[in-house]
Structure formats: C-alpha cells, structure tokens
Tab-separated table of C-alpha atoms in Angstrom:
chain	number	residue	atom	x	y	z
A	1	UNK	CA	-21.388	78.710	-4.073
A	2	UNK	CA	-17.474	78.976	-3.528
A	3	UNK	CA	-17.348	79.271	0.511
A	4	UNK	CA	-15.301	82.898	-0.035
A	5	UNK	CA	-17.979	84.180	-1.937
A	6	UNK	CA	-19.921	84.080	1.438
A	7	UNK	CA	-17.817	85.199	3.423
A	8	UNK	CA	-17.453	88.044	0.779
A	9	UNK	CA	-21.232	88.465	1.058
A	10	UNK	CA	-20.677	88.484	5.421
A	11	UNK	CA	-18.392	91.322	5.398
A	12	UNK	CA	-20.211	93.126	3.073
A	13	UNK	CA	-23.028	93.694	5.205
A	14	UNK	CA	-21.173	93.848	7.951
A	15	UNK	CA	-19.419	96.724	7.203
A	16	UNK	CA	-22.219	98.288	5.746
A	17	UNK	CA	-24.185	98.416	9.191
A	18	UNK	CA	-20.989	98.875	11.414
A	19	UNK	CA	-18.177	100.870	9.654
A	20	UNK	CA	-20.625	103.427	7.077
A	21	UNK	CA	-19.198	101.148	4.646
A	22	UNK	CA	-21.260	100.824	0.679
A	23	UNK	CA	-23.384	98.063	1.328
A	24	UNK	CA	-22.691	96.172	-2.070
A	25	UNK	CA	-22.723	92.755	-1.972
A	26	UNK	CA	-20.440	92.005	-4.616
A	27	UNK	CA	-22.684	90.283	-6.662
A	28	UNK	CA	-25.403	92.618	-8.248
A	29	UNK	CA	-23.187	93.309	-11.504
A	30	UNK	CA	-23.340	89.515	-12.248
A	31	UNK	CA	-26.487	88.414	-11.017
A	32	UNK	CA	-25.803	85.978	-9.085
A	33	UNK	CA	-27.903	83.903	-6.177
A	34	UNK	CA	-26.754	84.686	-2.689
A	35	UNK	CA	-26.817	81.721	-0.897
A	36	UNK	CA	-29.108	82.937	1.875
A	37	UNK	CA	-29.500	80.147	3.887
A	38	UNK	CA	-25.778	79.489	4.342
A	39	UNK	CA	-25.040	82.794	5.495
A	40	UNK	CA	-27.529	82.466	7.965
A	41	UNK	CA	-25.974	79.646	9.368
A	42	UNK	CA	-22.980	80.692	9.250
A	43	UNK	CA	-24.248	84.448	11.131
A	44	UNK	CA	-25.684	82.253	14.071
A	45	UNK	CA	-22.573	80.222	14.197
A	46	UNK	CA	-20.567	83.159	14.742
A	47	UNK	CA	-22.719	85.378	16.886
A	48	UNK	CA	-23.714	88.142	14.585
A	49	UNK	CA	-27.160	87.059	13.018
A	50	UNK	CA	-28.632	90.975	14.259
A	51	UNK	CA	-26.096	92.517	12.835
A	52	UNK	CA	-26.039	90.940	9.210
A	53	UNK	CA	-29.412	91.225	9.741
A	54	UNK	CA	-29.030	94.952	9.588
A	55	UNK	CA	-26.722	95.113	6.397
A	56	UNK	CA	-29.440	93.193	5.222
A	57	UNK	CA	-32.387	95.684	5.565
A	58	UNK	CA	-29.943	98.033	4.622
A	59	UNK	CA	-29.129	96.619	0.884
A	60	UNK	CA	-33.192	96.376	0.826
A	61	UNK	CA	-33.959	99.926	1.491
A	62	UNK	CA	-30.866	100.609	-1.113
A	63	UNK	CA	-32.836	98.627	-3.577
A	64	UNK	CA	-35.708	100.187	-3.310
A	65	UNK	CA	-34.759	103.258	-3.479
A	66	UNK	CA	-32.732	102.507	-7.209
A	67	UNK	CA	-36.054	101.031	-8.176
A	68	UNK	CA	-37.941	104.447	-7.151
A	69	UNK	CA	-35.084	106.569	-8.668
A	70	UNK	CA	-34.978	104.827	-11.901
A	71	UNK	CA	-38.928	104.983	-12.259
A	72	UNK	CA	-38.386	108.412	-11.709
A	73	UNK	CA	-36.201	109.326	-14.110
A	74	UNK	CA	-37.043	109.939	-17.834
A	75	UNK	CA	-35.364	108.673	-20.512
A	76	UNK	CA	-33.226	105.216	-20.616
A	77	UNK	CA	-29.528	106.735	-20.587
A	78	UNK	CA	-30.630	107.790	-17.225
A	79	UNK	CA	-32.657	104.839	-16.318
A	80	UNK	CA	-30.490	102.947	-13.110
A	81	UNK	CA	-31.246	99.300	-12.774
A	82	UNK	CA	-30.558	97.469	-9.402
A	83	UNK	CA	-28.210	95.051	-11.513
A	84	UNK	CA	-26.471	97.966	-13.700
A	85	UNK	CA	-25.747	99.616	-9.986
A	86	UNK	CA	-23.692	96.586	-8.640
A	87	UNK	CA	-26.489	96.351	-5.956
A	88	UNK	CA	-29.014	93.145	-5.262
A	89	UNK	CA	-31.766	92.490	-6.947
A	90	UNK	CA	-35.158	91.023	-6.149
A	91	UNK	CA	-34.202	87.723	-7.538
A	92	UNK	CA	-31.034	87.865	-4.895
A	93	UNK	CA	-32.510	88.606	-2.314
A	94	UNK	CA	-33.545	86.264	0.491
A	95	UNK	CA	-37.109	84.015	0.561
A	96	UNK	CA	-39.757	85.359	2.575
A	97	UNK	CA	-39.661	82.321	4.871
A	98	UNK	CA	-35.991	83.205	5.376
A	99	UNK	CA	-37.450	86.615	6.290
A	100	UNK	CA	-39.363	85.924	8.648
A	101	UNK	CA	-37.508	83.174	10.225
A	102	UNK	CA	-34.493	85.802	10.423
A	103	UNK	CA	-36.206	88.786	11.699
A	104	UNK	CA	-38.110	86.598	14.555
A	105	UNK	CA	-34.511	85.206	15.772
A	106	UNK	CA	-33.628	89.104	15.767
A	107	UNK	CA	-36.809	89.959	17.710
A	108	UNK	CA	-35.719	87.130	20.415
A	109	UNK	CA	-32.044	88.747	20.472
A	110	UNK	CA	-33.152	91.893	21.007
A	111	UNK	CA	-35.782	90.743	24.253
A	112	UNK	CA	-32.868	88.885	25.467
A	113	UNK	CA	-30.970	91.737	25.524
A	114	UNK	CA	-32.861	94.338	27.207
A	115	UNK	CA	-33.720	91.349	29.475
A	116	UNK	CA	-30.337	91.177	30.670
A	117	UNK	CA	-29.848	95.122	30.827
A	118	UNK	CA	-32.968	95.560	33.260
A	119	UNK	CA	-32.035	93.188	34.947
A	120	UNK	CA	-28.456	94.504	35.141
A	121	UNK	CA	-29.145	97.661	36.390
A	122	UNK	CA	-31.426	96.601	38.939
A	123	UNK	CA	-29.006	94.338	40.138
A	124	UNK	CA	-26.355	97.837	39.888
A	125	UNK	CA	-28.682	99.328	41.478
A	126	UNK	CA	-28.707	97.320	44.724
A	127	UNK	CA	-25.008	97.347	44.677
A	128	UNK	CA	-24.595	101.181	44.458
A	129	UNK	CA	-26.924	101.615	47.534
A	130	UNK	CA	-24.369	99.132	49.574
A	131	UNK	CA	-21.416	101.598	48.142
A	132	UNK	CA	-20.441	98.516	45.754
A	133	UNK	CA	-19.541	99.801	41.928
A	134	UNK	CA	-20.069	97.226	39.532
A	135	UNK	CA	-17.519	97.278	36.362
A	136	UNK	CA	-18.597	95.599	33.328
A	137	UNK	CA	-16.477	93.469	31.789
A	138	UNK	CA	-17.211	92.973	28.209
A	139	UNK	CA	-20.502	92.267	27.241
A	140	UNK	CA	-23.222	95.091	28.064
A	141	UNK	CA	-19.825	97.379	28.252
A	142	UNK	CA	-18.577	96.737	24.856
A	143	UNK	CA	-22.153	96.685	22.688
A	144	UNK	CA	-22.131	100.238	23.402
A	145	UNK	CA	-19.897	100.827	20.731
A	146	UNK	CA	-22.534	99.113	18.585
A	147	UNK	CA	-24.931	100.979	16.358
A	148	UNK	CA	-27.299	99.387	17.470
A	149	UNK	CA	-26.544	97.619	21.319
A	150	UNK	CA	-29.203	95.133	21.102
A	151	UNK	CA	-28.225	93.722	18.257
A	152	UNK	CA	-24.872	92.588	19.729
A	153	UNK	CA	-25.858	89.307	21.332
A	154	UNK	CA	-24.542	88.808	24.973
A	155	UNK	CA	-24.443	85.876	27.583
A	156	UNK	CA	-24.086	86.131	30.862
A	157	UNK	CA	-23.055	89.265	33.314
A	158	UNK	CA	-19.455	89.283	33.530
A	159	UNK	CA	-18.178	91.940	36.245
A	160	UNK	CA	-15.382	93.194	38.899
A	161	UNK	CA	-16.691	95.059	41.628
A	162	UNK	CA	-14.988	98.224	43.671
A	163	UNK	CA	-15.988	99.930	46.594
A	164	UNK	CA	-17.134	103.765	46.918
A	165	UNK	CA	-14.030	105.122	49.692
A	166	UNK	CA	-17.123	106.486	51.323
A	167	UNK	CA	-18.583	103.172	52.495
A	168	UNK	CA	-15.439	100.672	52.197
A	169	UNK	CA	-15.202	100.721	55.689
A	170	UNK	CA	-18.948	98.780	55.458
A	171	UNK	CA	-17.474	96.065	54.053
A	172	UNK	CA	-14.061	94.902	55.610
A	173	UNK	CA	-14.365	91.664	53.608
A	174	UNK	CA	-13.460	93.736	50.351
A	175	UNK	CA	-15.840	93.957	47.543
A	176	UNK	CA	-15.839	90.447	46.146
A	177	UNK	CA	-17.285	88.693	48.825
A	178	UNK	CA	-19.596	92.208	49.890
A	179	UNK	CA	-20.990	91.852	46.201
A	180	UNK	CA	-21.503	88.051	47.028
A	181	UNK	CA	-23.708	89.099	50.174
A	182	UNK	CA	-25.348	91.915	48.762
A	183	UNK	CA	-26.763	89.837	46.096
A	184	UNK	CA	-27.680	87.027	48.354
A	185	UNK	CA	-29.405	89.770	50.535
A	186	UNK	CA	-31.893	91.188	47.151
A	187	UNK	CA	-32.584	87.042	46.952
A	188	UNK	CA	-30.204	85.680	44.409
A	189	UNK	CA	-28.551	82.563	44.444
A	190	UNK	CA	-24.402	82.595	44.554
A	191	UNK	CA	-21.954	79.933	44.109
A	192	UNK	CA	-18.855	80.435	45.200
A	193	UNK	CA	-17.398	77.385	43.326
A	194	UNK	CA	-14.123	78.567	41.335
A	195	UNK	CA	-10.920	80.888	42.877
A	196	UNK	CA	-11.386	82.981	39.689
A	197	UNK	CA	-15.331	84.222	39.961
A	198	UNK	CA	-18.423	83.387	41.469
A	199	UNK	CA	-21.700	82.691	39.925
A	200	UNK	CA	-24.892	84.663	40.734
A	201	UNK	CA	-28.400	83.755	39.908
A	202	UNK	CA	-30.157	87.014	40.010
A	203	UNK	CA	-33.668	86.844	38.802
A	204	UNK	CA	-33.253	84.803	35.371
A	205	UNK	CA	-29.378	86.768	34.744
A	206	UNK	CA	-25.982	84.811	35.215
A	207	UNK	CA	-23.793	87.025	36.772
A	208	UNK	CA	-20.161	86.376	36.887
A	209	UNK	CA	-18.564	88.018	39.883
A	210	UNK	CA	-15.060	87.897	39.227
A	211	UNK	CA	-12.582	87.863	42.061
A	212	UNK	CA	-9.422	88.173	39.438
A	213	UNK	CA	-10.545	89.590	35.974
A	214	UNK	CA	-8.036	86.618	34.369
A	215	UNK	CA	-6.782	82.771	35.216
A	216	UNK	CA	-3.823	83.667	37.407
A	217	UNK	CA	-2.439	80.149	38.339
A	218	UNK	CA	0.551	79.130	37.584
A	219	UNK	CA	2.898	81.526	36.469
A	220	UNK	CA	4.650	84.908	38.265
A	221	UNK	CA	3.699	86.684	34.975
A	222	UNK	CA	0.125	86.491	35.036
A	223	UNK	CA	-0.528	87.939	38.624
A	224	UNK	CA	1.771	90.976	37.623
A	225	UNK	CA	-0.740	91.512	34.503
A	226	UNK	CA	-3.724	90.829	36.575
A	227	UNK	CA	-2.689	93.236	39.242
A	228	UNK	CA	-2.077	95.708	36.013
A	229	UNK	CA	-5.593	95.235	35.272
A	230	UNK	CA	-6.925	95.667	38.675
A	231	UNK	CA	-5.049	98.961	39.192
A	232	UNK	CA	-6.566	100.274	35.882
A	233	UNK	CA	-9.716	99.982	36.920
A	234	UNK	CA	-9.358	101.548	40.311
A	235	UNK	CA	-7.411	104.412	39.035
A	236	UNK	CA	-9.809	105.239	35.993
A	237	UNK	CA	-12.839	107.533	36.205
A	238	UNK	CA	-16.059	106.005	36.565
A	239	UNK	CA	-18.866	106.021	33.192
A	240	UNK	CA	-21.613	104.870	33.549
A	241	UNK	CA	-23.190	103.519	30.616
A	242	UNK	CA	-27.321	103.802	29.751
A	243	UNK	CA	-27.834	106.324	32.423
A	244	UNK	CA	-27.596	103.484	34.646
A	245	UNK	CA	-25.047	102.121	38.035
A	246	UNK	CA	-23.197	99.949	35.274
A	247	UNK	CA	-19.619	101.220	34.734
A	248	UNK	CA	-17.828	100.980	31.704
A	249	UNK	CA	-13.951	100.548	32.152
A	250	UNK	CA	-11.120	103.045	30.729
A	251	UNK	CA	-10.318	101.933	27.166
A	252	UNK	CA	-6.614	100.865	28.669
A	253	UNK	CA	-8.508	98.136	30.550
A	254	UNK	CA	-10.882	97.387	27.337
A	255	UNK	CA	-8.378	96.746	25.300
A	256	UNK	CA	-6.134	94.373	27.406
A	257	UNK	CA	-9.055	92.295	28.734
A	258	UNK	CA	-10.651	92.149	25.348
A	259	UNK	CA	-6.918	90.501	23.940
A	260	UNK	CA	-6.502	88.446	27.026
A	261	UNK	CA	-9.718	86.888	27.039
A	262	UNK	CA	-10.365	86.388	23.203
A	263	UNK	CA	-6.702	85.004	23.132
A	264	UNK	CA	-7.433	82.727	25.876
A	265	UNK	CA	-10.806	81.253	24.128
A	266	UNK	CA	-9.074	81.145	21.020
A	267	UNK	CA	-6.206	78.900	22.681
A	268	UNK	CA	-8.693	76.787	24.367
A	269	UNK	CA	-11.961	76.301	22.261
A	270	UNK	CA	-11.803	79.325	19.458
A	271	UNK	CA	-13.398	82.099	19.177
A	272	UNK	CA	-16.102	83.605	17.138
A	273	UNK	CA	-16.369	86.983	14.717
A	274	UNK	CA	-18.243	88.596	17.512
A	275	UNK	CA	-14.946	88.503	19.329
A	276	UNK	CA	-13.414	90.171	16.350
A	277	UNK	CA	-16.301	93.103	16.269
A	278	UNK	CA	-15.954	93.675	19.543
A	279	UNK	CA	-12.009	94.561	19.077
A	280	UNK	CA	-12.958	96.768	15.659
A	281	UNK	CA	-15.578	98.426	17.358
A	282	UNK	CA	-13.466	99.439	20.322
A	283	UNK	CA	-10.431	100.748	18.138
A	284	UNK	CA	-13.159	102.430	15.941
A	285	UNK	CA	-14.161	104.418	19.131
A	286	UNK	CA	-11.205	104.739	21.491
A	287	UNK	CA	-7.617	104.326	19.232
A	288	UNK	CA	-6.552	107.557	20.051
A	289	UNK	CA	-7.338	107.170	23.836
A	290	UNK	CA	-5.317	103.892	24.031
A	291	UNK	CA	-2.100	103.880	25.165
A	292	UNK	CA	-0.429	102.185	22.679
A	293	UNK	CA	3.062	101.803	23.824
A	294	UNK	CA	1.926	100.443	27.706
A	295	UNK	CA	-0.776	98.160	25.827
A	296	UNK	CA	2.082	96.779	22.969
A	297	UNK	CA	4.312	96.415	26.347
A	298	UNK	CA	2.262	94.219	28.339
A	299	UNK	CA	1.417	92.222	24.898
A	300	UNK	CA	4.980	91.350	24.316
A	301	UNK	CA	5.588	90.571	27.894
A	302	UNK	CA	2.363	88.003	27.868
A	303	UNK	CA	2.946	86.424	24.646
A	304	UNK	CA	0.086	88.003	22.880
A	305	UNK	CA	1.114	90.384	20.355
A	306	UNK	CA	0.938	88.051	17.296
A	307	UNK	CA	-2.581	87.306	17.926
A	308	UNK	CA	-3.426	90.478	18.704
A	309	UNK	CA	-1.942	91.631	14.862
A	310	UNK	CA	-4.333	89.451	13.342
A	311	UNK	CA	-6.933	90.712	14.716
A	312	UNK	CA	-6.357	94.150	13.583
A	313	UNK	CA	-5.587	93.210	10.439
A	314	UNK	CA	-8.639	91.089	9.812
A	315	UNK	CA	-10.775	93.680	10.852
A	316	UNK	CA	-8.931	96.336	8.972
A	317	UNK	CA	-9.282	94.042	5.630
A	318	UNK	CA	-12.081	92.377	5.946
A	319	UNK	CA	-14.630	94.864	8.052
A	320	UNK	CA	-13.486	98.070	6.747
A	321	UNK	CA	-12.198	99.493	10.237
A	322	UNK	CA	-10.225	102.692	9.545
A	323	UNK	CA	-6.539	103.369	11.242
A	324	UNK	CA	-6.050	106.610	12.413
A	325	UNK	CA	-3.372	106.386	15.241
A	326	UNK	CA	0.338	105.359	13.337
A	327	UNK	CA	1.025	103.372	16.639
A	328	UNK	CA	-1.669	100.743	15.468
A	329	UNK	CA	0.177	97.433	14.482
A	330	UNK	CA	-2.358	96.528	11.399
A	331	UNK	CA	-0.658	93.957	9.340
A	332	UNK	CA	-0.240	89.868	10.175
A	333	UNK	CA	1.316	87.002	8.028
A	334	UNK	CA	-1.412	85.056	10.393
A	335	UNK	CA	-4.708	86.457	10.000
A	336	UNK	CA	-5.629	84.608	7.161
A	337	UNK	CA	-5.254	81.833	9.026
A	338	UNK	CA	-6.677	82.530	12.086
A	339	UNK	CA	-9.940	83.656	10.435
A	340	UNK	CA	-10.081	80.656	8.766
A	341	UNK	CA	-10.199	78.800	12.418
A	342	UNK	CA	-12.278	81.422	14.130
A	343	UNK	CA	-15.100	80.985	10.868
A	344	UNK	CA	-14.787	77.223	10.800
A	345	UNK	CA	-12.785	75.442	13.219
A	346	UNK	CA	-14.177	76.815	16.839
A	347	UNK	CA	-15.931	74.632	18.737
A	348	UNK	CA	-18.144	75.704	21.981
A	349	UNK	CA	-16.687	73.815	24.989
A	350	UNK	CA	-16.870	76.200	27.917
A	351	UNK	CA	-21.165	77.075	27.342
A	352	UNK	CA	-22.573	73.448	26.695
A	353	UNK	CA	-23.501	70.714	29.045
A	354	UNK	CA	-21.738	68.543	31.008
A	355	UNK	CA	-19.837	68.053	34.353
A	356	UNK	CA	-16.475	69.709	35.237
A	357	UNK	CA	-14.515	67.158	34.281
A	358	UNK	CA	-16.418	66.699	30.785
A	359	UNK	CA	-15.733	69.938	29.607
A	360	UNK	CA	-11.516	69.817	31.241
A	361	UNK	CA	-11.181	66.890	29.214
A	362	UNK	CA	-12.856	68.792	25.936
A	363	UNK	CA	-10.429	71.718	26.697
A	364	UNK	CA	-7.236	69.252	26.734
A	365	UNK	CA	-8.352	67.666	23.517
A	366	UNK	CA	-9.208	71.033	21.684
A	367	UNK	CA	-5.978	72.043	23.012
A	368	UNK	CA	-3.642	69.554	21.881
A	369	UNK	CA	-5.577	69.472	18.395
A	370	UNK	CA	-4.440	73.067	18.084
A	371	UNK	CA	-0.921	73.169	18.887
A	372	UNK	CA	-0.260	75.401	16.033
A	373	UNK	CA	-1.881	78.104	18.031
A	374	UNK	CA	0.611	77.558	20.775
A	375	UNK	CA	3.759	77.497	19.149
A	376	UNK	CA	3.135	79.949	16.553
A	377	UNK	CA	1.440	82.639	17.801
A	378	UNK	CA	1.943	82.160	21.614
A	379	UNK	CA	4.948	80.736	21.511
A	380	UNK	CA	4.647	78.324	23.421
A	381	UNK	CA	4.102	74.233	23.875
A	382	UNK	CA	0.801	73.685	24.343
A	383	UNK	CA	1.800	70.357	26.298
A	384	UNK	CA	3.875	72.439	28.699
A	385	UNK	CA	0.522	74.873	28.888
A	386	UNK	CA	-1.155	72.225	30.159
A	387	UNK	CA	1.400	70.946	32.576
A	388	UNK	CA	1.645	74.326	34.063
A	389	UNK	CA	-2.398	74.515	34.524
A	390	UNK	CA	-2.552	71.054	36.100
A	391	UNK	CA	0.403	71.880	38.456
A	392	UNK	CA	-1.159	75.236	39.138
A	393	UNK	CA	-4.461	73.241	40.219
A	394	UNK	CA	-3.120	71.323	42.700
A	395	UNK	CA	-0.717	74.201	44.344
A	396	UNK	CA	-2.745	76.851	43.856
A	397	UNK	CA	-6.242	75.831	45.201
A	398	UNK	CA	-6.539	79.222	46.380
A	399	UNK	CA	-4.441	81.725	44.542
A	400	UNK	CA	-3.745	85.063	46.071
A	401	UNK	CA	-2.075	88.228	44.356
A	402	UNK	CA	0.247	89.082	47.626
C-alpha cells in the first residue's frame, strides 16, 4: 500500500477520536485492505498508538452499528451495507492477534500513566506542604486537553517550581534548589548535573526540575525570552489540574514553551506527531485565550514563526483542528515538508543510551544532516548554531539571567 494511503488511514482516526471528526477511513467504498500492521508501527513510532487506538474502536462500534441498522431495516432500497456507507468492513479490519497485541500495549500506556500521575501528585503534595508550587511543563499539563489523558503517552516529569509569598521567606535559596531539598528530604535521589534542570528520582518517576524552562547559553536573546517565560508563570493564576497540587500554566506560557521546545527537538533530533497533537489540542482549547499578537511577537523575534506555521497548518489539514480566532496564522509553503521529516526522518537521540558525549556527538551529526531546517525555517547556519553552543559551553558553565 502507497505510504499516503496510511497516513490517510492515521489521520482519519485521529481526528475521529480527537477533533469529533467522521471516522471514515477512506477506504470502505473500495474495499480495500488497511495495512494494519504498518500503521501500527508507524503509531508507536510517533507516540500515538492509544489514540489511533481509539479511532479504531470507534470505526468498530460504527460498523456494528450499520450492520444492526441494516438488519433492521426492511426492504433492500433501505438496506445500508458497511461498504455502500464508505465505512470498514470486517474484511478491513485488523487480525485478532493485532487486537490483542494493540489493546495490551494500550493497557501498559494507560498503567504508565496513572503511574506517573500518583506519583506526581504525591510528589506535589510534599512540595505544597514546604510552600513550593510545582508548574507542569508539558506532559501531565498538556494531556488534559486530551479526550482521554491516559491515552496521551508521557515520559518523564518536566516542571518549574514557585514559591507560595507566604512561606518564601522558608526558603532563601529560591525555589529551585528548595524543590531540590524537599525532594531529597521525602527520600528521592537528585542530580544536580546540568545549569538548565536537575534530575529527581522520586519513587520510580523522573522528574525534571528545571532551573530555566529553555537552553539560555549563548545568546542575549534567549535570556530575554526565558525571563518572558518566567514572568508568565509568576504573574498567571494558579489551576490546578486533577484536583491535585499540579499546576497547569496560563495558555500564554503553553503556547510559547510548546513552540520553543518542539522547535528545538525538531532542530536537533525531530520531533514526533505527538508534538503536533499537543499544539492542535491546545489551540482547540485555548485560541481565543492566547494572545496572539505578544505570542507572534516573541516568534518573530526568536526565529520561530515559520515553524510554528507549519504546525498549524498541518494540524488544520491533516487533523481536522478548527480556526476560530482570525489572528491564527494557518497556512505554510513548509508543512508538507516538515511532516514528511517529523513521520519519517526523526531519530531519538536525547532518550536512548549512551554517555554525554555519545549523544553531543549524535546531536552534531543530526544537526548538520539537517541544515535545511536551519536555514530555511530558522534562518539560520546550523554550523554557526553550533559554534555559538560550544562557545556558550565553555563561557557559560554557569549561566545566570542577571
């Protein structure tokens, strides 16, 4: 099978589970085989397996209920067939080893999940008693905009901490290092080995403690945009998401970190269609609470805009995400082809194994083997990228925002 036709068949179900969308497949009229096994692949490979997993079950019950309506029905000019509907049909529909190797993968997603979130709110929990708030930063924070939160698959803990005014003067070493010690103190494990964040083992959960939500070495520019960053989430009201001590940032902050850090990945390694989701989901929610001009400011001024098109466009033609807010950039001459790397041309650097220097030397190659990305849509050389991060190493070993 021709490899659009499957990723015809991906966004299908897709936006059939996350944007109300029909949940044809695109093949039903012509009867067709779906080529199953490639999709799944390709769902694991990009981070979404649950969630086609859902469009899935959702095409099933579809079918079913065609099959019920049209043995219902009396007489055959009002007799509806699965394949006269435009809808799957049993012979298109996946094995029943497939089945069950798919839904058991979806079981271990979702125990991972609420894995993490207990764990995560005990570890919130702690923090709030010690007047420490705990902002999420992607992850937990962003599958609330999912129907279904388990089913979008996070990693580790990625957070900026704040302190309550009420109890800041309990912690004159600010609230980095006071999360730092308050997790060491409810017997987790902390590293303190990079400027940017620290790492926290806290019963089985990664946490990322970040100290600066974004790389700030090397250029003027980036510590203005952190500090814009940093003052959004200590000016914005406090939500707590799952009843919990986990806070969800404004949608201001969402939607800046969400383009800095997928742009970054997608510079250095690539990114997946989660990434993508995760941006559709959050303009599905919170377009009209964005502010649009600020956010398109700050995009021009860090080089991100064209990426950050693409993005919007791909999800608006290929997911079925819905603009509402005329402010909302939604067409790219580039999102063809940056869907094209983020499906097929990512590779994981930053999450396998190997030693520091491994993985820097990874990120130089995958950098240099993408230069397009660099000059065309960051505008930039991606030799002169990497001149400014090595020269940043060595003169900022520990950066500081004043």
């Amino acid at each position: 099978m021709a490899k659009p036709i499957i990723e015809l068949h991906l966004y299908a179900l897709l936006r059939s589970t996350l944007f109300e969308a029909s949940n044809e497949v695109l093949v039903g009229r012509n009867k067709e085989s779906v080529a199953w096994p490639t999709i799944y692949r390709l769902a694991v490979e990009q981070g979404v397996l649950a969630l086609v997993w859902d469009g899935l079950q959702q095409a099933i019950r579809l079918q079913q209920t065609i099959q019920h309506e049209g043995e219902r029905k009396e007489g055959f000019e009002h007799e509806l067939s699965a394949a006269e509907s435009g809808y799957l049909t049993d012979e298109q529909l996946p094995d029943r080893k497939l089945k069950l190797q798919w839904g058991f993968s979806v079981e271990q997603i979702e125990k991972r999940y609420r894995k993490q979130e207990a764990r995560a709110q005990e570890l919130a929990a702690g923090f709030e008693e010690r007047g420490i708030r705990i902002h999420v930063l992607k992850g937990l924070s962003i599958s609330d905009y999912y129907p279904r939160p388990e089913h979008r698959e996070c990693g580790d803990l990625d957070c900026f901490l704040t302190l309550d005014p009420a109890k800041s003067h309990l912690h004159p070493e600010g609230a980095y290092e006071a999360g730092n010690l308050a997790a060491e103190a409810m017997g987790a494990r902390v590293k303190r080995d990079y400027y940017k964040h620290s790492h926290i083992h806290f019963k089985g959960l990664m946490v990322e403690n970040h100290q600066f939500c974004t790389a700030i070495r090397g250029r003027k520019e980036r510590k203005a945009f952190e500090k814009h960053l940093q003052d959004l989430l200590h000016r914005s009201e406090p939500h707590y998401i799952y009843g919990s001590k986990l806070i969800r940032p404004s949608a201001d902050f969402n939607a800046l970190f969400l383009t800095v850090h997928s742009f970054q990945h997608f510079l250095s390694e690539g990114i997946k269609l989660r990434h993508v989701l995760d941006w559709a989901l959050l303009l599905k929610a919170e377009q009209e609470q964005i502010d649009w001009k600020e956010f398109y400011a700050w995009c021009d001024r860090m080089h991100f805009t064209k990426f950050v098109h693409a993005l919007t466009a791909i999800a608006v033609e290929h997911l079925g995400l819905e603009i509402r807010c005329g402010e909302i950039v939604c067409e790219s001459p580039y999102k063809d082809r940056v869907l094209d790397d983020i499906l097929y041309y990512g590779r994981s650097i930053f999450n396998t194994k190997g030693s520091t220097w491994q993985k820097r030397v990874a990120l130089v190659r995958s950098k240099l083997r993408s230069r397009w990305k660099f000059s065309e849509l960051y505008g930039r050389s991606a030799l002169g990228e990497l001149m400014c991060a090595v020269w940043g190493f060595f003169t900022e070993r520990r950066p500081r925002l004043d």
